[in-house]
Coordinates of C-alpha atoms and ligand atoms in Angstrom, one line a residue:
X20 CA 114.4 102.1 144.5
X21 CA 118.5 102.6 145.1
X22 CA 120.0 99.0 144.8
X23 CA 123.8 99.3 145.7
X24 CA 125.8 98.2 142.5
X25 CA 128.8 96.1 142.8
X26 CA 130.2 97.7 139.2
X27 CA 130.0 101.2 141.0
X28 CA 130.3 100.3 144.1
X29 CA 127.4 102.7 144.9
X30 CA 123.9 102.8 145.6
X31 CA 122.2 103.5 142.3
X32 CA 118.7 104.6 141.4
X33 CA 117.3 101.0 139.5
X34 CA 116.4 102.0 136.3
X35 CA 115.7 98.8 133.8
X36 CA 116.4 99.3 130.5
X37 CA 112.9 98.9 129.4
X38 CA 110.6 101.1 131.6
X39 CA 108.5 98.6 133.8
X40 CA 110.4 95.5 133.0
X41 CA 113.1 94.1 134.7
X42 CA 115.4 91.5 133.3
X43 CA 117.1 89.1 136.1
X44 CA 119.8 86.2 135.9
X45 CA 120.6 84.3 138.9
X46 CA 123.8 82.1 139.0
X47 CA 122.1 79.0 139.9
X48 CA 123.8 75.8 142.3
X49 CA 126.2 73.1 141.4
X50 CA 124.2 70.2 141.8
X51 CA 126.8 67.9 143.1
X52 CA 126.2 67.8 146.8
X53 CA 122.8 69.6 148.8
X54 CA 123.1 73.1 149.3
X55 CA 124.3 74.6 152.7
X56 CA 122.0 77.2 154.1
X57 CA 125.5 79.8 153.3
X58 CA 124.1 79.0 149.6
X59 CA 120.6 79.4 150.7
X60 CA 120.7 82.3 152.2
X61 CA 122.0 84.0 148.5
X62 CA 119.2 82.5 147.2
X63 CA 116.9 83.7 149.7
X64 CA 118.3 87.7 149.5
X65 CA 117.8 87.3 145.5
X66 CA 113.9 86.2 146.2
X67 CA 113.3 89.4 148.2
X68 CA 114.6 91.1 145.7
X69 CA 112.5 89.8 143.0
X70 CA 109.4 89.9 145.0
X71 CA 110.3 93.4 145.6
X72 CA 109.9 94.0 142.3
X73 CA 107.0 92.7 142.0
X74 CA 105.6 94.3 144.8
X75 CA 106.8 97.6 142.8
X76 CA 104.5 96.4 139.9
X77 CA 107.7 95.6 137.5
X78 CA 106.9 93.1 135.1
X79 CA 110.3 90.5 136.4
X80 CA 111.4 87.5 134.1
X81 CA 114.0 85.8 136.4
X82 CA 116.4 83.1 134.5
X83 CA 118.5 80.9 136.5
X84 CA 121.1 77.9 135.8
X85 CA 121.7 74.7 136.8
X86 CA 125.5 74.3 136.9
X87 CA 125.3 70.4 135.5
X88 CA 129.0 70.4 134.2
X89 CA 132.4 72.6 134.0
X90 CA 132.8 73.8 137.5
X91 CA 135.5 73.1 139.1
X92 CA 136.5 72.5 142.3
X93 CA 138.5 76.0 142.4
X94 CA 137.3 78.4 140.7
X95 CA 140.1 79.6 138.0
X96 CA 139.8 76.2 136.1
X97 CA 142.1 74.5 138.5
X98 CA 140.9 71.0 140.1
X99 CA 138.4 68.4 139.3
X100 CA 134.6 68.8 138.0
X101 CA 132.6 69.1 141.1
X102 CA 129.7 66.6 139.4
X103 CA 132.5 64.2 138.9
X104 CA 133.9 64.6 142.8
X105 CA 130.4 64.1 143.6
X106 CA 129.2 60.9 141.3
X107 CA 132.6 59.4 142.7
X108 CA 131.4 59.8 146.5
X109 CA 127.9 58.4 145.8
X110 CA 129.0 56.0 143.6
X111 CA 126.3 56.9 141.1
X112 CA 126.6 58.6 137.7
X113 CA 127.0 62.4 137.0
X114 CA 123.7 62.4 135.7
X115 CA 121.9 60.9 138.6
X116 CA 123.5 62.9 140.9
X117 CA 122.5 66.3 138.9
X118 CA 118.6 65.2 139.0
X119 CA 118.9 63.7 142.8
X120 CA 120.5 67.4 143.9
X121 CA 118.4 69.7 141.3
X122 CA 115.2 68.0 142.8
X123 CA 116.5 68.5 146.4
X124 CA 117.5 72.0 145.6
X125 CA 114.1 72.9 144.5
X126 CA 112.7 70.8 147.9
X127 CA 114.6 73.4 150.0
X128 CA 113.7 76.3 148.4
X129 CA 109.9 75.4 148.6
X130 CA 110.4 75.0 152.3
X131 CA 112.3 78.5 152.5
X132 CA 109.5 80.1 150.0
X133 CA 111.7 80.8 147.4
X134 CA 110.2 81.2 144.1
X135 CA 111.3 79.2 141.1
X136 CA 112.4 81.7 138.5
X137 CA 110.6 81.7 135.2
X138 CA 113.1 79.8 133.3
X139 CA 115.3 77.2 135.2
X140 CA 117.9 76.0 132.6
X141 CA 120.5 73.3 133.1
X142 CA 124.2 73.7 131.3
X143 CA 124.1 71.0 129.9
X144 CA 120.9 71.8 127.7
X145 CA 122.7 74.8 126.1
X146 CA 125.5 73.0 124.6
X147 CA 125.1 74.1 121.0
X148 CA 124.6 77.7 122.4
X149 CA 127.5 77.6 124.2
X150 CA 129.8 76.4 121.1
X151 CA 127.7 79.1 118.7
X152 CA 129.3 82.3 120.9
X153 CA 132.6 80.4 121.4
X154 CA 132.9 80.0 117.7
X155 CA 132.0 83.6 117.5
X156 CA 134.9 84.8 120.2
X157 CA 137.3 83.0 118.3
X158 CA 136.6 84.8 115.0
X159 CA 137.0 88.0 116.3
X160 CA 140.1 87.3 117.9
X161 CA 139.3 87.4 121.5
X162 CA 139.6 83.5 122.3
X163 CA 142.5 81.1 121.2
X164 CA 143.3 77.5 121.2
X165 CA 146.2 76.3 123.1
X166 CA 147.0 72.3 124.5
X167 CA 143.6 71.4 122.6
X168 CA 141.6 73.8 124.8
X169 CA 139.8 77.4 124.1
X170 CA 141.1 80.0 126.3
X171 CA 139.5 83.8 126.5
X172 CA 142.6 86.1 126.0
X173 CA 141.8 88.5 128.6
X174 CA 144.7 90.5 126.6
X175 CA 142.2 91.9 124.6
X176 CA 140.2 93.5 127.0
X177 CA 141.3 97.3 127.7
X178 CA 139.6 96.5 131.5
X179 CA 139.3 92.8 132.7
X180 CA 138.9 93.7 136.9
X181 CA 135.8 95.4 136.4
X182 CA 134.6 95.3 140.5
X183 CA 137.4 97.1 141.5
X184 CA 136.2 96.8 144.6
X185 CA 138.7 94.2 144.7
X186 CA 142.8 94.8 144.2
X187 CA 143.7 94.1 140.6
X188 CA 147.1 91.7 142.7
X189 CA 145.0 90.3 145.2
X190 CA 143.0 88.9 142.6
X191 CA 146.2 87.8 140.4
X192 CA 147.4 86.3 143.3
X193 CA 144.5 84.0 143.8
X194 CA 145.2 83.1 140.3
X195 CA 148.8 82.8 140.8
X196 CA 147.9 80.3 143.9
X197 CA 146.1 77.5 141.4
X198 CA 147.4 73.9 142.9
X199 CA 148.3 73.2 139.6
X200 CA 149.1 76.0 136.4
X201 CA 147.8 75.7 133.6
X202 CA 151.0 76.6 131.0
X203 CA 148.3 76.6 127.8
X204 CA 147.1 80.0 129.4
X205 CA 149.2 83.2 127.8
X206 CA 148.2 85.0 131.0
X207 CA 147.1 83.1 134.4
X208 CA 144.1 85.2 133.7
X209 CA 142.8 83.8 130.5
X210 CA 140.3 81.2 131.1
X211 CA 138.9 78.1 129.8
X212 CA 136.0 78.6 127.4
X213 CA 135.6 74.7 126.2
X214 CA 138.3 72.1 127.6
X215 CA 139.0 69.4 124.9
X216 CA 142.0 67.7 126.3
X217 CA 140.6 66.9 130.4
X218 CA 143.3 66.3 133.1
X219 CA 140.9 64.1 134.1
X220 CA 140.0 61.2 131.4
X221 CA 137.1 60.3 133.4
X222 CA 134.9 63.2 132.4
X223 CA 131.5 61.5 131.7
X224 CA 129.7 64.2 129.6
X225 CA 131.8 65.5 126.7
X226 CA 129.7 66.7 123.2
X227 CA 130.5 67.1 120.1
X228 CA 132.4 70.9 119.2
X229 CA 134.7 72.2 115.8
X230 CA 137.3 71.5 118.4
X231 CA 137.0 68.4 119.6
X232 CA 135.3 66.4 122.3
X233 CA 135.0 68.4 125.0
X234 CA 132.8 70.4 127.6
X235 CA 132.3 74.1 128.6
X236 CA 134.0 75.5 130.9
X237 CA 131.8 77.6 134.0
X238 CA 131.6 81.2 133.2
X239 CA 130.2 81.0 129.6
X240 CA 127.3 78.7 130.8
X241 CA 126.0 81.5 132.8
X242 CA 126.7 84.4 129.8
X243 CA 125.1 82.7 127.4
X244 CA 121.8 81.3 129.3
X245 CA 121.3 84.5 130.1
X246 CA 121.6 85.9 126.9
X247 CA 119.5 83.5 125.0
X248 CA 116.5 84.2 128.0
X249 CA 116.9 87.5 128.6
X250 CA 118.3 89.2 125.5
X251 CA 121.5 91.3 125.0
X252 CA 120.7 94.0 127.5
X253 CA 120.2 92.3 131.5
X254 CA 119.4 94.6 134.0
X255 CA 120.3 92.6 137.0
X256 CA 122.6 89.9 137.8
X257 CA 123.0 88.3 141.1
X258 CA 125.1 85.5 142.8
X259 CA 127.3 85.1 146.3
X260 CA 130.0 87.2 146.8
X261 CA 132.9 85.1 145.8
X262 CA 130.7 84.6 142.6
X263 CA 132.3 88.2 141.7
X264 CA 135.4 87.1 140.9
X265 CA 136.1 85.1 138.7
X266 CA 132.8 83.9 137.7
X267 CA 131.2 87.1 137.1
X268 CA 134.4 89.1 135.7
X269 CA 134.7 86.2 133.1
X270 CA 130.8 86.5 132.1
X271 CA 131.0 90.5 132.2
X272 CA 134.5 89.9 129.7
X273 CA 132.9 87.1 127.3
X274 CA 129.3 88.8 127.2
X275 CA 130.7 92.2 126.0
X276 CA 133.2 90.9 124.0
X277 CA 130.5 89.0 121.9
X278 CA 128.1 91.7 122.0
X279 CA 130.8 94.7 121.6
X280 CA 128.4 97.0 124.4
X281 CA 127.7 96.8 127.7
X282 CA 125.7 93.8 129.3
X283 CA 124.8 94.2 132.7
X284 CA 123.5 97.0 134.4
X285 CA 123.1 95.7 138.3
X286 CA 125.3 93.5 139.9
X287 CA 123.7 92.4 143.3
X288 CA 126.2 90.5 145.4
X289 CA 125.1 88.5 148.4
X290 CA 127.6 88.3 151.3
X291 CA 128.8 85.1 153.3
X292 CA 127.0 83.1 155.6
X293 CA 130.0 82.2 157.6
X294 CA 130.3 79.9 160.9
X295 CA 132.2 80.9 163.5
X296 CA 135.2 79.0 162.4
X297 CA 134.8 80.8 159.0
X298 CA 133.8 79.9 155.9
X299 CA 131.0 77.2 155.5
X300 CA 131.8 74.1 153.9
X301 CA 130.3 71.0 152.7
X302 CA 133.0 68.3 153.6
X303 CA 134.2 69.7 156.9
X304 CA 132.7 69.9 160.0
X305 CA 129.3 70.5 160.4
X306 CA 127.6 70.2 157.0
X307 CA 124.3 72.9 157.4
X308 CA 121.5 71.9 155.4
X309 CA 117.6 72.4 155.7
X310 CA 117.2 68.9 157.1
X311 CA 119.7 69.3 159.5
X312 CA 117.6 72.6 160.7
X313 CA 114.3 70.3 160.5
X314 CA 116.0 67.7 162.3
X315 CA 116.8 69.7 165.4
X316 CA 113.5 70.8 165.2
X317 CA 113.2 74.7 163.6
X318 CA 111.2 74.9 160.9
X319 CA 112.7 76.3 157.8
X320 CA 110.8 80.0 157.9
X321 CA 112.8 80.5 161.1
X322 CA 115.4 80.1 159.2
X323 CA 114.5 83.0 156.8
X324 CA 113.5 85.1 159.4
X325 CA 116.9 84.9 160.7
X326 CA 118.4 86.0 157.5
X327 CA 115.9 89.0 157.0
X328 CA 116.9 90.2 160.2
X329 CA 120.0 91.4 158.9
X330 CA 121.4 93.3 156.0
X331 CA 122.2 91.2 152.5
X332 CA 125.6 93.2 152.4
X333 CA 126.8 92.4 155.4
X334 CA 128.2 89.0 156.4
X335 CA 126.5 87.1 158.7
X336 CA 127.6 84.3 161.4
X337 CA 125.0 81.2 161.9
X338 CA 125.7 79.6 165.5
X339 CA 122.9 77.1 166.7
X340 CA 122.4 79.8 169.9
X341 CA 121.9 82.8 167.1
X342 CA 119.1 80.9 165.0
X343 CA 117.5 79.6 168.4
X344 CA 117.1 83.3 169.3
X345 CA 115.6 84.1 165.7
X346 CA 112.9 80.8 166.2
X347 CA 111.9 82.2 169.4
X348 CA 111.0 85.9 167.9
X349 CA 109.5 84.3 165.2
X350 CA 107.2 82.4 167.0
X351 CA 106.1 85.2 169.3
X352 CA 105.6 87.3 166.0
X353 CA 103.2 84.7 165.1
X354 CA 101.6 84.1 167.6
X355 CA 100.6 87.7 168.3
X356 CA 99.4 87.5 164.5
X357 CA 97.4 84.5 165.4
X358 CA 95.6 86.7 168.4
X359 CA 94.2 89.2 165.7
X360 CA 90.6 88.6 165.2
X361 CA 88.6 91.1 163.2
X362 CA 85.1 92.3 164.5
X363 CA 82.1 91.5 162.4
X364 CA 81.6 94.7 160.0
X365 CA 84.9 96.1 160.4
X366 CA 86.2 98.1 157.2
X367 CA 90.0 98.1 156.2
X368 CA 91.0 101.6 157.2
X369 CA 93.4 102.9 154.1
X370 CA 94.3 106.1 155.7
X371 CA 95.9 104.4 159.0
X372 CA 97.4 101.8 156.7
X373 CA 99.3 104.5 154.1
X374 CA 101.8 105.1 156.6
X375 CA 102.9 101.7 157.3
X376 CA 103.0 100.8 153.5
X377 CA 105.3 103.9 153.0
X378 CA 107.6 102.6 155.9
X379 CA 107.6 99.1 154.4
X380 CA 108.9 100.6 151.0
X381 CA 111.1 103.1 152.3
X382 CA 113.0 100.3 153.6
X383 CA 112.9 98.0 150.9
X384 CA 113.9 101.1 148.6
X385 CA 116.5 101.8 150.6
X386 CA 119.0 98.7 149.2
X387 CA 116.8 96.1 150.6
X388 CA 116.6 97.1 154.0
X389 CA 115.0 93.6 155.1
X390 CA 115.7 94.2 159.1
X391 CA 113.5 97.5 158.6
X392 CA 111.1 95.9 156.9
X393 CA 110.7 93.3 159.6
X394 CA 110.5 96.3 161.8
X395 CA 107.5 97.5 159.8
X396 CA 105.9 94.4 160.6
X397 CA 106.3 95.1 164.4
X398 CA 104.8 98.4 164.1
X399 CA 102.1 97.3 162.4
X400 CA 101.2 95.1 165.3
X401 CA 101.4 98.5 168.2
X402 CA 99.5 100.5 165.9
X403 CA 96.2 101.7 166.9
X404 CA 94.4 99.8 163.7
X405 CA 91.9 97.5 163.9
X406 CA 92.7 93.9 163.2
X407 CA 91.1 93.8 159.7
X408 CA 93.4 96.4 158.3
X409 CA 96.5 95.3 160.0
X410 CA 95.8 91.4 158.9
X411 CA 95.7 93.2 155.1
X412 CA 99.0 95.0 156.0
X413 CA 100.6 91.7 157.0
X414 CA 99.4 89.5 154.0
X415 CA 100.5 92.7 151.8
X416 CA 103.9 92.8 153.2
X417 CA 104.4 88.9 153.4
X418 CA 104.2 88.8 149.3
X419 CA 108.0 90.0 149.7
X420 CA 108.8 88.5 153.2
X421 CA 108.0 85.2 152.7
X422 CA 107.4 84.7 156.4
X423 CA 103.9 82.7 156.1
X424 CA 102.6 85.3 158.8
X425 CA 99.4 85.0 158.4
X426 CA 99.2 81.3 157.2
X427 CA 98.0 80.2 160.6
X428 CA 94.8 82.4 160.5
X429 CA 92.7 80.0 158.6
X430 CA 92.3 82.8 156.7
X431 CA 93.8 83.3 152.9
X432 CA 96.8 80.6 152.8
X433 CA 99.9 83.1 151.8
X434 CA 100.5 81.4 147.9
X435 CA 104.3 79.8 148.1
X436 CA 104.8 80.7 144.5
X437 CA 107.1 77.9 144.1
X438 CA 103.6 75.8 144.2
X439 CA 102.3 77.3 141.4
X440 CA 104.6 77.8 138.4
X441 CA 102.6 78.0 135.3
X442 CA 99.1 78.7 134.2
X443 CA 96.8 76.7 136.8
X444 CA 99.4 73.9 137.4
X445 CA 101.2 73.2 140.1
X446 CA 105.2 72.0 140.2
X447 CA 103.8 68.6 141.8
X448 CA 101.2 68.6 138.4
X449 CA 104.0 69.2 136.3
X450 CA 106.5 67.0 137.4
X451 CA 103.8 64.5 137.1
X452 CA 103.2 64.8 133.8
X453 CA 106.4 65.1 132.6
X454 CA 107.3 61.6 134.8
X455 CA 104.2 60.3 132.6
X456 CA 106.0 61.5 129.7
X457 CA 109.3 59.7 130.2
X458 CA 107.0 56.7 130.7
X459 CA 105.1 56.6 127.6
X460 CA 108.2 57.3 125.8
X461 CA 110.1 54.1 127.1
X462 CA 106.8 52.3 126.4
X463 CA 107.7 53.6 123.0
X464 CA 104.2 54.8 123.4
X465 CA 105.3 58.3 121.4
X466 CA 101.5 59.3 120.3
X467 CA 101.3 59.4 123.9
X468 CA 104.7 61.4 125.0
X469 CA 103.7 64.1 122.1
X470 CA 100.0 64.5 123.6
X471 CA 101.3 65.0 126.9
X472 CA 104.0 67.5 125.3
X473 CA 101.6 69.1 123.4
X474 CA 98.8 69.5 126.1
X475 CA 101.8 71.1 128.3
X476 CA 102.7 73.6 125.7
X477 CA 98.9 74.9 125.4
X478 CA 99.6 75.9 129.4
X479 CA 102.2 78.0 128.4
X480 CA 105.0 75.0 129.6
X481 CA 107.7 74.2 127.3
X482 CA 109.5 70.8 127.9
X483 CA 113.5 70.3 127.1
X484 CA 115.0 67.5 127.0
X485 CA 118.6 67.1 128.8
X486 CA 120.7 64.4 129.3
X487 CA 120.2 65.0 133.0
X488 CA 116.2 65.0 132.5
X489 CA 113.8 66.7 131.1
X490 CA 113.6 70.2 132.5
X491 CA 110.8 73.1 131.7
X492 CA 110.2 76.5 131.3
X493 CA 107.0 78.4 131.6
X494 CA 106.0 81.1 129.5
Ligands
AMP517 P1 127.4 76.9 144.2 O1 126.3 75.9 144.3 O2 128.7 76.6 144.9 O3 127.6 77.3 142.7 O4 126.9 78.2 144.9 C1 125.6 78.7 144.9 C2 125.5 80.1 145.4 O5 125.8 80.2 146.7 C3 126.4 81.1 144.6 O6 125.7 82.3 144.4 C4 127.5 81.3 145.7 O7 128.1 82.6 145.5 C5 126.7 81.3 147.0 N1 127.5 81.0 148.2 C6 128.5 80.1 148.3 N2 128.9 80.1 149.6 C7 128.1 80.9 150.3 C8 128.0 81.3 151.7 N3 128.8 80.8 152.6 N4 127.1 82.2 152.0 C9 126.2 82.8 151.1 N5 126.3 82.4 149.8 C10 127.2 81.5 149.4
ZN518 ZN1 126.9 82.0 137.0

């Protein structure tokens, strides 16, 4: 498969380090508000991918965050903590609004038939791993302490602008441009590793650290999540396009300064979903969620055919007029699917399907060609094959579309994988018993928290507990 590479700016022939398994990190949301469908449809590019994968026969273990504390409101350390911005609009606390938006996160990406990665792991459940690497940077010299804080010294880095796909002063400037400068930094390009004395005093979450009270800062919640999941060698890591700088370039400079090699082969970058007033936004003008899709009436799929019909590295306007036009082909695709009716003793015909599998790949191979691979989906349906074979093509090529196309059939329901996260449990089965859990334990019924721990972890589910919630992983 060639995956274009933001490092090289090429596309590449994918490779994993280990033959037949693929290592993947996603940079998951900021659960202070609901995600727009701009953040969606990132997420939704990076589940193709995956399933692609899959559908290759790799062997994928897919880690993804939950950004719980450290971000701020811009991006180079400058502003306020986005949980804090958002527990001050609801009036709650930081920790209820990280379970409400994680929760409703997970909601939309069940409706978009996104898969939950293997390990879902909030920030704020890493602390001690987090401190461990930071401790580590500072001993060999490539962090300092300045104004109470930990800085990275980008100094020490012979190349810091590794996507060079940018220009080194367009991305100083941005720097340069902070609201407010932060006069600890030796360069405007050092950033914060753990912040100990807050411009803002009302920081709720703040741990323990050899410095101080304090929290992490963004970028190393993502390096080091990763690395304690997926190992020292990642084969691909994804995220939005203005993930790439600085988010990204900070991970890539922390990672391989800890390690001392390279960390990251891939890096897949998702471009924009813009409006056509530009960039989409959650606190002006129209804020575009899932429910606001539902509410006018598309369902969500519509939503995703949209986004397949067009290339992951291109940006991409959403105007009401562009997705109605997307719901309508969708729903004729369907229902044509919905005509097909095999005849009683009809056989699956492999020869006249071979061709349409190769097209299907060749697309995907070709960087993710999702708009071909919708084609291939059309062309299946003028072939001259009989309607048992092209049903099988459909259902085959739905494991990576996530289209539902042949839900409607009252034939094999297409499995949302995000139903059906570990063993024979479902998400619903887990949640359930993990509420159960929380129960029991302010019961102070603990024989009865452990059993339900315990009969979890025989399924292959391992429970942590954060001070957001209890969160799991499956094995
Ligand atoms: P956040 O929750 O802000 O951390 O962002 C979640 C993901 O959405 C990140 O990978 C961002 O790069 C990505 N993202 C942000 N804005 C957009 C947009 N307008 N279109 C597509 N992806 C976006
Ligand atoms: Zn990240």
């Amino acid at each position: 498969m060639l995956l274009y590479n933001s490092l090289s700016h090429e596309k590449e022939e994918f490779i994993p380090h280990v033959p037949g398994k693929v290592s993947m990190y996603t940079c998951g949301p900021t659960v202070y508000h609901y995600a727009h469908i701009g953040n969606l449809r990132t997420y939704m590019m990076e589940d193709v991918l995956d399933k692609y994968l899959r559908y290759l026969g790799y062997d994928v273990t897919r880690v993804m965050n939950i950004t719980d504390v450290g971000h701020l409101t811009g991006d180079s350390d400058e502003g306020e903590d986005k949980m804090l911005q958002g527990a001050k609009r609801e009036r709650k606390t930081v920790l209820e609004i990280a379970k409400f938006y994680t929760d409703a996160f997970f909601e939309d990406c069940k409706k978009l038939n996104i898969r939950i990665p293997e390990r879902v792991e909030p920030a704020t459940g890493c602390i001690d791993d987090f401190i461990r690497v930071i401790s580590s940077l500072l001993e060999k010299g490539y962090a300092y302490e300045a104004g109470g804080n930990i800085y990275f010294d980008t100094s020490k880095l012979d190349k810091y602008y590794v996507f060079h796909g940018f220009r080194e002063e367009d991305l100083a400037v941005g720097v340069r441009d902070g609201v407010e400068e932060d006069g600890n930094k030796r360069s405007q390009a050092d950033f914060v590793l753990w912040f100990t004395k807050s411009k803002f005093d009302s920081q709720e979450l703040k741990w323990e650290s050899p410095w101080g009270v304090g929290y992490p800062g963004w970028h190393i919640e993502c390096s080091c999540i990763s690395m304690k999941h997926l190992g020292e060698y990642l084969d691909i890591h994804c995220g939005g396009i203005d993930n790439a700088f600085p988010h990204h370039t900070n991970e890539i400079a922390q990672s391989e300064a800890y390690l001392g090699h390279p960390w990251c082969k891939y890096w897949m970058h998702v471009l924009h979903l813009n409006t056509k007033s530009g960039k989409m936004s959650k606190s002006k003008g129209e804020f575009l969620t899932v429910s606001l899709l539902e509410s006018k009436g598309y369902d969500p799929l519509e939503y995703r055919f949209f986004c397949l019909g067009s290339h992951y590295r291109k940006s991409l306007v959403f105007t009401w007029e562009n997705l109605e036009n997307a719901a309508i082909a969708y729903r004729k695709l369907k229902a044509r699917i919905d005509k097909l009716q095999p005849a009683p003793g009809e056989e699956y015909d492999e020869a006249g399907a071979a061709p349409h599998k190769a097209a299907f790949r060749a697309a995907l191979d070709n960087d993710l060609n999702t708009s071909l691979a919708v084609t291939a989906v059309y062309d299946v349906l003028k072939a001259p094959l009989n309607a048992t074979t092209k049903l099988a093509l459909l259902r085959d090529f739905d494991t990576v579309l996530g289209l539902n196309l042949v839900a409607e059939n009252g034939k094999e329901e297409p499995q949302n994988a995000a139903d059906s996260v570990g063993g024979t449990l479902t998400r619903e089965e887990i949640e359930a018993a993990i509420a159960a859990r929380l129960e029991a334990k302010k019961n102070k019924n603990y024989a009865e928290a452990d059993r339900i721990r315990a009969s979890l972890a025989e399924q292959g589910i391992t429970l942590t507990d954060t001070p957001s919630g209890t969160t799991y992983t499956v094995l």
